[in-house]
Short mmCIF file of C-alpha atoms and ligand atoms in Angstrom, two decimals:
data_model
loop_
_atom_site.label_atom_id
_atom_site.label_comp_id
_atom_site.label_asym_id
_atom_site.label_seq_id
_atom_site.Cartn_x
_atom_site.Cartn_y
_atom_site.Cartn_z
CA MET A 287 17.40 -27.59 -35.19
CA SER A 288 17.76 -27.92 -31.42
CA VAL A 289 18.00 -24.12 -31.12
CA VAL A 290 14.68 -23.62 -32.96
CA PHE A 291 13.04 -26.34 -30.83
CA SER A 292 14.18 -24.80 -27.55
CA LYS A 293 13.11 -21.31 -28.68
CA GLU A 294 9.63 -22.57 -29.64
CA ARG A 295 9.22 -24.42 -26.35
CA CYS A 296 10.01 -21.26 -24.41
CA MET A 297 7.43 -19.06 -26.11
CA ALA A 298 3.77 -18.82 -25.17
CA ARG A 299 0.98 -17.33 -27.26
CA ILE A 300 -0.91 -15.02 -24.90
CA THR A 301 -4.19 -13.45 -26.02
CA PHE A 302 -5.30 -10.25 -24.28
CA GLN A 303 -8.13 -7.97 -25.39
CA GLY A 304 -8.38 -9.68 -28.79
CA GLN A 305 -4.64 -9.46 -29.66
CA THR A 306 -2.24 -12.40 -29.48
CA TYR A 307 1.35 -11.86 -28.35
CA GLU A 308 4.38 -14.18 -28.41
CA CYS A 309 5.82 -14.03 -24.88
CA SER A 310 9.06 -15.58 -23.67
CA ALA A 311 8.96 -17.89 -20.65
CA ASP A 312 12.18 -16.20 -19.50
CA GLU A 313 10.32 -13.02 -18.65
CA PRO A 314 7.35 -12.35 -16.30
CA LEU A 315 4.15 -11.98 -18.30
CA LEU A 316 3.58 -8.53 -16.78
CA GLU A 317 6.83 -7.20 -18.25
CA ALA A 318 6.38 -8.99 -21.60
CA LEU A 319 2.83 -7.73 -22.18
CA ASN A 320 3.55 -4.20 -20.99
CA ARG A 321 6.59 -3.98 -23.27
CA LYS A 322 4.19 -4.82 -26.10
CA GLY A 323 1.93 -1.92 -25.04
CA CYS A 324 -0.79 -3.73 -23.05
CA ASN A 325 -0.67 -1.29 -20.14
CA LEU A 326 -1.43 -3.88 -17.44
CA PRO A 327 -1.80 -2.56 -13.90
CA TYR A 328 0.96 -3.31 -11.38
CA GLY A 329 2.34 -2.18 -8.04
CA CYS A 330 5.21 -3.96 -6.24
CA ARG A 331 6.25 -6.31 -9.11
CA ALA A 332 7.14 -8.82 -6.38
CA GLY A 333 4.02 -10.90 -5.68
CA VAL A 334 2.90 -8.82 -2.68
CA CYS A 335 0.28 -6.24 -3.68
CA GLN A 336 -1.78 -8.33 -6.17
CA ALA A 337 -2.33 -5.23 -8.34
CA CYS A 338 -1.13 -7.16 -11.42
CA MET A 339 -3.70 -9.95 -11.07
CA LEU A 340 -5.12 -11.43 -14.29
CA LYS A 341 -7.60 -14.21 -14.98
CA ALA A 342 -6.84 -17.01 -17.45
CA THR A 343 -10.08 -17.38 -19.43
CA ARG A 344 -8.45 -20.14 -21.54
CA GLY A 345 -5.49 -22.32 -20.52
CA THR A 346 -4.04 -22.81 -17.04
CA PRO A 347 -1.71 -20.46 -15.18
CA PRO A 348 1.35 -21.96 -13.43
CA ALA A 349 0.85 -22.71 -9.71
CA THR A 350 3.91 -20.55 -8.93
CA ALA A 351 1.95 -17.52 -10.15
CA GLN A 352 -0.96 -18.27 -7.79
CA VAL A 353 1.03 -18.21 -4.55
CA GLY A 354 -0.74 -16.13 -1.87
CA LEU A 355 -4.06 -15.86 -3.72
CA GLU A 356 -7.26 -16.91 -1.98
CA LYS A 357 -8.39 -20.44 -2.88
CA LYS A 358 -11.60 -19.14 -4.51
CA LEU A 359 -9.51 -16.93 -6.82
CA GLN A 360 -7.08 -19.76 -7.61
CA LYS A 361 -10.02 -21.96 -8.61
CA LYS A 362 -11.22 -19.25 -10.98
CA ASN A 363 -7.77 -19.30 -12.66
CA TYR A 364 -6.59 -15.96 -11.30
CA PHE A 365 -2.83 -15.46 -11.15
CA LEU A 366 -0.21 -12.76 -10.55
CA SER A 367 1.27 -11.68 -13.86
CA CYS A 368 4.47 -10.38 -12.20
CA LEU A 369 5.20 -13.95 -11.02
CA CYS A 370 4.03 -15.71 -14.18
CA ARG A 371 6.67 -17.23 -16.46
CA THR A 372 5.03 -19.73 -18.78
CA ASP A 373 5.43 -21.49 -22.09
CA SER A 374 1.73 -22.51 -22.16
CA ASP A 375 -0.71 -20.64 -24.38
CA MET A 376 -3.41 -18.70 -22.50
CA GLU A 377 -6.12 -16.15 -23.06
CA VAL A 378 -6.06 -13.67 -20.19
CA ALA A 379 -8.29 -10.84 -18.97
CA LEU A 380 -8.29 -8.14 -16.30
CA PRO A 381 -10.06 -9.21 -13.07
CA ASP A 382 -13.81 -9.19 -13.04
CA PRO A 383 -14.62 -6.48 -10.44
CA ALA A 384 -17.38 -8.73 -9.06
CA ASP A 385 -14.81 -11.46 -8.17
CA LYS A 386 -12.24 -9.35 -6.46
CA TYR A 387 -13.39 -5.80 -5.85
CA HIS A 388 -15.97 -4.01 -3.68
CA ALA A 389 -17.74 -0.91 -4.96
CA SER A 390 -17.39 2.12 -2.71
CA ILE A 391 -18.73 5.65 -3.26
CA VAL A 392 -16.54 8.67 -2.63
CA PHE A 393 -18.31 11.19 -0.40
CA GLU A 394 -15.43 13.49 0.55
CA LYS A 395 -12.33 14.65 -1.30
CA GLU A 396 -10.10 17.19 0.40
CA PHE A 397 -6.58 18.52 -0.12
CA LEU A 398 -4.72 18.03 3.20
CA SER A 399 -1.70 19.80 1.67
CA PRO A 400 -0.89 20.93 -1.90
CA SER A 401 0.29 17.39 -2.69
CA VAL A 402 -1.88 15.13 -0.50
CA ILE A 403 -5.55 14.33 -1.06
CA ARG A 404 -7.76 12.70 1.54
CA LEU A 405 -10.47 10.49 0.05
CA ARG A 406 -13.29 9.20 2.19
CA SER A 407 -15.61 6.63 0.70
CA SER A 408 -18.40 4.36 1.86
CA ARG A 409 -17.45 1.15 3.64
CA PRO A 410 -18.79 -1.69 1.46
CA ASP A 411 -21.07 -4.28 3.12
CA GLY A 412 -19.02 -7.15 4.52
CA PHE A 413 -15.68 -5.38 3.95
CA THR A 414 -13.36 -6.19 6.88
CA TYR A 415 -9.86 -4.89 7.52
CA GLN A 416 -7.29 -3.96 10.12
CA PRO A 417 -6.20 -0.29 10.22
CA GLY A 418 -2.83 -0.02 8.46
CA GLN A 419 -3.59 -2.71 5.89
CA PHE A 420 -3.74 -1.72 2.23
CA VAL A 421 -6.14 -2.33 -0.64
CA ASN A 422 -5.77 -2.13 -4.38
CA LEU A 423 -7.83 0.59 -5.97
CA LEU A 424 -9.01 -0.36 -9.46
CA GLN A 425 -9.76 2.10 -12.24
CA PRO A 426 -11.41 -0.27 -14.72
CA ASP A 427 -11.71 2.20 -17.63
CA LEU A 428 -7.97 2.91 -17.60
CA GLY A 429 -7.04 -0.67 -16.61
CA LEU A 430 -5.17 0.73 -13.60
CA ALA A 431 -4.72 -0.72 -10.12
CA ARG A 432 -2.58 0.82 -7.37
CA SER A 433 -2.18 0.05 -3.68
CA TYR A 434 -3.31 2.51 -0.98
CA SER A 435 -3.19 2.11 2.78
CA LEU A 436 -6.19 2.45 5.05
CA ALA A 437 -6.01 5.36 7.51
CA SER A 438 -9.49 4.66 8.90
CA THR A 439 -10.23 2.37 11.85
CA GLY A 440 -13.07 0.01 12.76
CA GLU A 441 -14.75 2.92 14.59
CA ASP A 442 -15.14 4.84 11.32
CA ASN A 443 -18.06 3.86 9.14
CA PHE A 444 -16.08 4.89 6.05
CA LEU A 445 -12.75 4.13 4.35
CA GLU A 446 -10.06 6.82 4.42
CA PHE A 447 -7.10 7.10 2.04
CA HIS A 448 -4.28 9.67 1.86
CA ILE A 449 -3.07 9.99 -1.71
CA ARG A 450 0.12 11.76 -2.67
CA LEU A 451 -0.01 13.47 -6.06
CA ILE A 452 2.84 12.13 -8.16
CA PRO A 453 3.72 14.41 -11.11
CA GLY A 454 2.61 12.49 -14.21
CA GLY A 455 1.16 9.73 -12.00
CA ARG A 456 -1.75 8.00 -13.70
CA MET A 457 -3.81 6.89 -10.69
CA SER A 458 -3.04 9.86 -8.44
CA GLY A 459 -3.66 12.15 -11.44
CA TRP A 460 -7.03 10.50 -12.09
CA ILE A 461 -7.96 10.92 -8.43
CA ALA A 462 -6.91 14.59 -8.46
CA ASP A 463 -8.56 15.51 -11.78
CA THR A 464 -11.61 13.27 -12.12
CA VAL A 465 -12.75 11.71 -8.84
CA GLU A 466 -15.45 13.73 -7.11
CA ASN A 467 -18.19 13.14 -4.57
CA GLY A 468 -20.41 10.39 -5.95
CA THR A 469 -17.63 8.68 -7.99
CA PHE A 470 -17.60 4.89 -7.62
CA ILE A 471 -14.20 3.43 -6.77
CA PHE A 472 -13.43 -0.28 -6.62
CA VAL A 473 -11.39 -1.61 -3.70
CA SER A 474 -9.90 -5.09 -3.28
CA ASP A 475 -9.96 -7.07 -0.05
CA ALA A 476 -7.51 -5.65 2.50
CA MET A 477 -3.99 -7.11 2.58
CA GLY A 478 -0.78 -6.83 4.58
CA ASN A 479 0.21 -7.27 8.22
CA CYS A 480 1.49 -3.83 9.19
CA CYS A 481 -1.19 -3.52 11.90
CA TYR A 482 -1.66 -3.19 15.67
CA ASN A 483 -2.35 -6.34 17.65
CA THR A 484 -3.54 -6.49 21.28
CA ARG A 485 -0.58 -8.84 21.89
CA TYR A 486 1.54 -5.66 21.73
CA SER A 487 -0.23 -4.04 24.71
CA ASP A 488 2.84 -4.47 26.98
CA SER A 489 5.28 -2.95 24.48
CA PRO A 490 6.10 0.68 23.69
CA LEU A 491 5.33 1.45 20.05
CA LEU A 492 7.56 3.42 17.71
CA LEU A 493 5.83 4.59 14.52
CA ALA A 494 7.89 6.33 11.82
CA GLY A 495 7.08 7.37 8.27
CA THR A 496 7.47 10.02 5.61
CA GLY A 497 4.78 11.69 3.48
CA THR A 498 1.63 9.61 3.03
CA GLY A 499 3.35 6.89 5.06
CA LEU A 500 1.30 8.66 7.74
CA ALA A 501 -1.87 6.99 6.35
CA PRO A 502 -1.22 3.49 7.75
CA LEU A 503 0.49 4.95 10.86
CA TYR A 504 -2.56 7.12 11.63
CA GLY A 505 -4.78 4.02 11.42
CA ILE A 506 -2.40 1.97 13.59
CA LEU A 507 -2.07 4.79 16.16
CA ARG A 508 -5.83 5.26 16.57
CA ASP A 509 -6.34 1.49 16.65
CA ALA A 510 -3.79 1.15 19.48
CA ILE A 511 -5.37 4.01 21.45
CA GLY A 512 -8.84 2.59 20.78
CA HIS A 513 -7.70 -0.73 22.26
CA GLY A 514 -6.58 1.09 25.43
CA HIS A 515 -2.82 0.84 24.77
CA GLN A 516 -1.10 2.41 27.84
CA LYS A 517 2.62 2.01 27.07
CA PRO A 518 4.39 4.90 25.30
CA VAL A 519 3.54 5.46 21.63
CA GLU A 520 5.96 7.69 19.66
CA LEU A 521 5.06 8.91 16.17
CA LEU A 522 7.80 10.37 13.96
CA HIS A 523 6.38 11.99 10.82
CA GLY A 524 8.93 13.32 8.35
CA GLY A 525 8.47 15.75 5.48
CA LEU A 526 10.76 17.61 3.11
CA ASN A 527 9.39 20.83 4.65
CA SER A 528 6.54 21.82 6.97
CA GLU A 529 4.06 21.88 4.05
CA GLY A 530 4.43 18.09 3.84
CA LEU A 531 3.38 17.60 7.47
CA TYR A 532 -0.36 17.25 7.08
CA TYR A 533 -2.72 16.31 9.99
CA ARG A 534 -0.70 18.28 12.54
CA PRO A 535 -3.72 19.67 14.47
CA GLU A 536 -5.34 16.22 14.63
CA LEU A 537 -2.12 14.62 15.90
CA GLN A 538 -1.44 17.42 18.39
CA GLN A 539 -4.98 17.01 19.76
CA LEU A 540 -4.51 13.26 20.13
CA ALA A 541 -1.24 13.90 22.00
CA GLU A 542 -3.02 16.34 24.35
CA ARG A 543 -5.79 13.85 25.06
CA HIS A 544 -3.59 10.76 25.55
CA ASP A 545 -0.59 10.98 27.90
CA CYS A 546 1.01 7.88 26.42
CA PHE A 547 1.22 9.41 22.91
CA THR A 548 4.00 11.73 21.69
CA TYR A 549 3.88 13.34 18.25
CA ARG A 550 7.28 14.25 16.78
CA PRO A 551 7.11 16.04 13.43
CA CYS A 552 10.42 16.61 11.65
CA VAL A 553 11.42 18.40 8.46
CA LEU A 554 14.50 18.07 6.30
CA ASN A 555 14.45 21.69 5.05
CA GLY A 556 13.37 24.97 6.63
CA ASP A 557 12.52 25.85 10.21
CA ALA A 558 11.60 23.21 12.77
CA PRO A 559 7.80 22.83 13.08
CA ALA A 560 6.15 23.73 16.41
CA GLY A 561 6.85 20.91 18.86
CA GLY A 562 9.15 19.20 16.35
CA VAL A 563 12.67 19.30 14.98
CA GLN A 564 14.63 20.08 11.83
CA GLY A 565 16.59 17.02 10.73
CA ALA A 566 16.42 13.72 8.92
CA ILE A 567 13.82 11.25 10.17
CA ASP A 568 16.35 8.40 10.35
CA GLU A 569 18.52 10.50 12.70
CA GLN A 570 15.48 11.18 14.91
CA LEU A 571 14.67 7.48 14.90
CA GLN A 572 18.22 6.69 15.96
CA GLN A 573 17.90 9.02 18.97
CA LEU A 574 14.76 7.20 20.11
CA LEU A 575 16.33 3.78 19.53
CA LYS A 576 19.20 4.78 21.84
CA SER A 577 16.71 4.96 24.73
CA GLY A 578 16.97 1.16 24.79
CA HIS A 579 13.21 0.51 25.05
CA ASP A 580 11.89 -2.85 23.96
CA TRP A 581 10.11 -1.26 20.98
CA ARG A 582 7.55 -2.64 18.56
CA ILE A 583 8.34 -0.76 15.37
CA PHE A 584 6.12 0.32 12.44
CA LEU A 585 7.83 1.89 9.39
CA CYS A 586 5.79 3.19 6.45
CA GLY A 587 6.12 5.25 3.26
CA ASP A 588 8.94 5.74 0.76
CA SER A 589 10.67 2.37 0.23
CA ASP A 590 14.25 3.64 0.43
CA MET A 591 13.58 5.38 3.73
CA VAL A 592 11.70 2.37 5.11
CA ASN A 593 14.69 0.17 4.25
CA THR A 594 17.17 2.63 5.80
CA MET A 595 15.14 2.81 9.03
CA ARG A 596 14.66 -0.96 9.13
CA LYS A 597 18.44 -1.48 8.94
CA LEU A 598 18.93 1.04 11.77
CA CYS A 599 16.44 -0.86 13.94
CA LEU A 600 18.18 -4.17 13.26
CA ALA A 601 21.57 -2.56 14.05
CA HIS A 602 20.13 -1.47 17.42
CA GLY A 603 19.25 -5.08 18.22
CA ILE A 604 15.50 -4.93 17.47
CA ASP A 605 14.27 -8.38 16.54
CA GLU A 606 13.13 -8.70 12.91
CA SER A 607 9.75 -10.04 14.09
CA ASP A 608 9.15 -6.79 16.04
CA ILE A 609 9.54 -4.63 12.91
CA HIS A 610 6.46 -4.11 10.71
CA THR A 611 6.85 -2.32 7.39
CA ASP A 612 4.64 -0.92 4.65
CA ALA A 613 6.96 0.20 1.83
CA PHE A 614 5.25 2.13 -0.96
CA GLY A 615 7.46 0.86 -3.81
C1 LIG B 31 1.58 -1.58 -0.16
C2 LIG B 31 1.53 -0.17 -0.74
C3 LIG B 31 0.79 0.81 -0.08
C4 LIG B 31 0.74 2.11 -0.60
N1 LIG B 31 0.02 3.06 0.07
C5 LIG B 31 0.00 4.33 -0.42
C6 LIG B 31 -0.73 5.37 0.30
O1 LIG B 31 -1.37 5.14 1.34
N2 LIG B 31 -0.69 6.63 -0.22
C7 LIG B 31 0.01 6.94 -1.38
O2 LIG B 31 0.02 8.11 -1.78
N3 LIG B 31 0.67 5.97 -2.07
C8 LIG B 31 0.67 4.69 -1.63
N4 LIG B 31 1.34 3.72 -2.34
C9 LIG B 31 1.91 4.08 -3.66
C10 LIG B 31 0.80 3.94 -4.74
O3 LIG B 31 0.43 2.57 -4.87
C11 LIG B 31 1.23 4.39 -6.15
O4 LIG B 31 2.46 3.78 -6.47
C12 LIG B 31 1.39 5.89 -6.26
O5 LIG B 31 0.16 6.53 -5.90
C13 LIG B 31 1.76 6.29 -7.71
O6 LIG B 31 0.77 5.82 -8.60
P1 LIG B 31 0.44 6.64 -9.92
O7 LIG B 31 -0.40 5.76 -10.80
O8 LIG B 31 -0.11 7.98 -9.58
O9 LIG B 31 1.87 6.87 -10.58
P2 LIG B 31 2.50 6.02 -11.80
O10 LIG B 31 1.78 6.38 -13.06
O11 LIG B 31 2.57 4.59 -11.40
O12 LIG B 31 3.98 6.59 -11.81
C14 LIG B 31 4.33 7.83 -12.45
C15 LIG B 31 5.81 8.09 -12.22
O13 LIG B 31 6.05 8.36 -10.83
C16 LIG B 31 6.99 7.41 -10.31
N5 LIG B 31 6.47 7.02 -8.98
C17 LIG B 31 5.52 6.08 -8.71
N6 LIG B 31 5.30 6.01 -7.39
C18 LIG B 31 6.12 6.92 -6.82
C19 LIG B 31 6.35 7.32 -5.49
N7 LIG B 31 5.69 6.76 -4.44
N8 LIG B 31 7.27 8.30 -5.27
C20 LIG B 31 7.93 8.88 -6.29
N9 LIG B 31 7.75 8.54 -7.59
C21 LIG B 31 6.87 7.57 -7.85
C22 LIG B 31 6.99 6.24 -11.25
O14 LIG B 31 8.26 5.59 -11.23
C23 LIG B 31 6.70 6.90 -12.58
O15 LIG B 31 7.88 7.41 -13.15
C24 LIG B 31 1.41 2.42 -1.82
C25 LIG B 31 2.13 1.42 -2.48
C26 LIG B 31 2.20 0.14 -1.96
C27 LIG B 31 2.99 -0.92 -2.71
S1 LIG B 32 2.69 -6.15 -9.08
FE1 LIG B 32 2.34 -8.27 -8.98
S2 LIG B 32 1.84 -8.63 -6.92
FE2 LIG B 32 2.39 -6.51 -6.95
#
């Protein structure tokens, strides 16, 4: 009898899109509903990116699943399904775009390399952000949301994203195949703290990233230069081969125009790119760390590489608070 009672207490009846599912309180709602085929959007699965946000249209979500959400969203019963373990019955829905998302119109789509697309879209009225922050892009018809970093700066009157095409990837595939000039996309408020701050004006900056990790770094770099940063700024951009090193002319031009800025492309395979080296990005980072500067560090892109580089920085005595990361999950 006690076994049945405890089992019943730990199950919630969750209604989504007209279907009701029995979900265990031992498992995050995101995992439980997706295992049952609901196809809910998600990103980090760790309460950071807010891509998995749902709204309780009946019942109350647990406060632990509302951590980090704006007060106005909490009041409307929004919650993060990756953090939600509950034994209370609820009816839940995908976010109402009007509550959480800004409409933006794509006006330029360009392949920067065979596997990287640059999207430029209108900057919605009242949309504020710091270069290097990220937004969630919502595809309401497919019920998809994914995080993308902002490569644009306050000087640009548009939003710029660099999107890597993932084979079989649902959002990147939709962007590659369907998005065109005139397509509406829906962007969340900007999030994250991997950004330049004028408090860093007396510090040399070390920016390192692989692939589309360049998107936030490009925003941070131009933001620093735009704020008149004079101390050295080093940018390490790593690719598997030289095809992966997009934006080389733009970065070389910036380096020619600004004495403080050095662009260091590096490739794992094939010949060294002009002005760069052949070798692993973490080894290049280690060389720069040996210079003993009092660096402010920004690490972006593939999560494993971001973690590897972060550990290297800590091992070289860089304070945790001087390391800013944007790991793509
Ligand atoms: C804070 C943050 C910022 C981000 N910024 C950017 C950005 O500026 N540019 C960008 O291109 N991406 C960025 N990403 C990654 C992005 O959110 C998506 O995860 C990525 O575009 C894949 O989505 P998808 O729907 O195309 O693939 P999915 O349909 O989600 O995945 C398809 C398959 O590919 C695998 N997969 C998913 N992501 C990757 C990956 N990155 N590398 C290798 N395999 C993968 C999955 O495990 C799955 O097997 C960011 C992620 C986070 C958390
Ligand atoms: S998937 Fe839930 S916050 Fe990122």
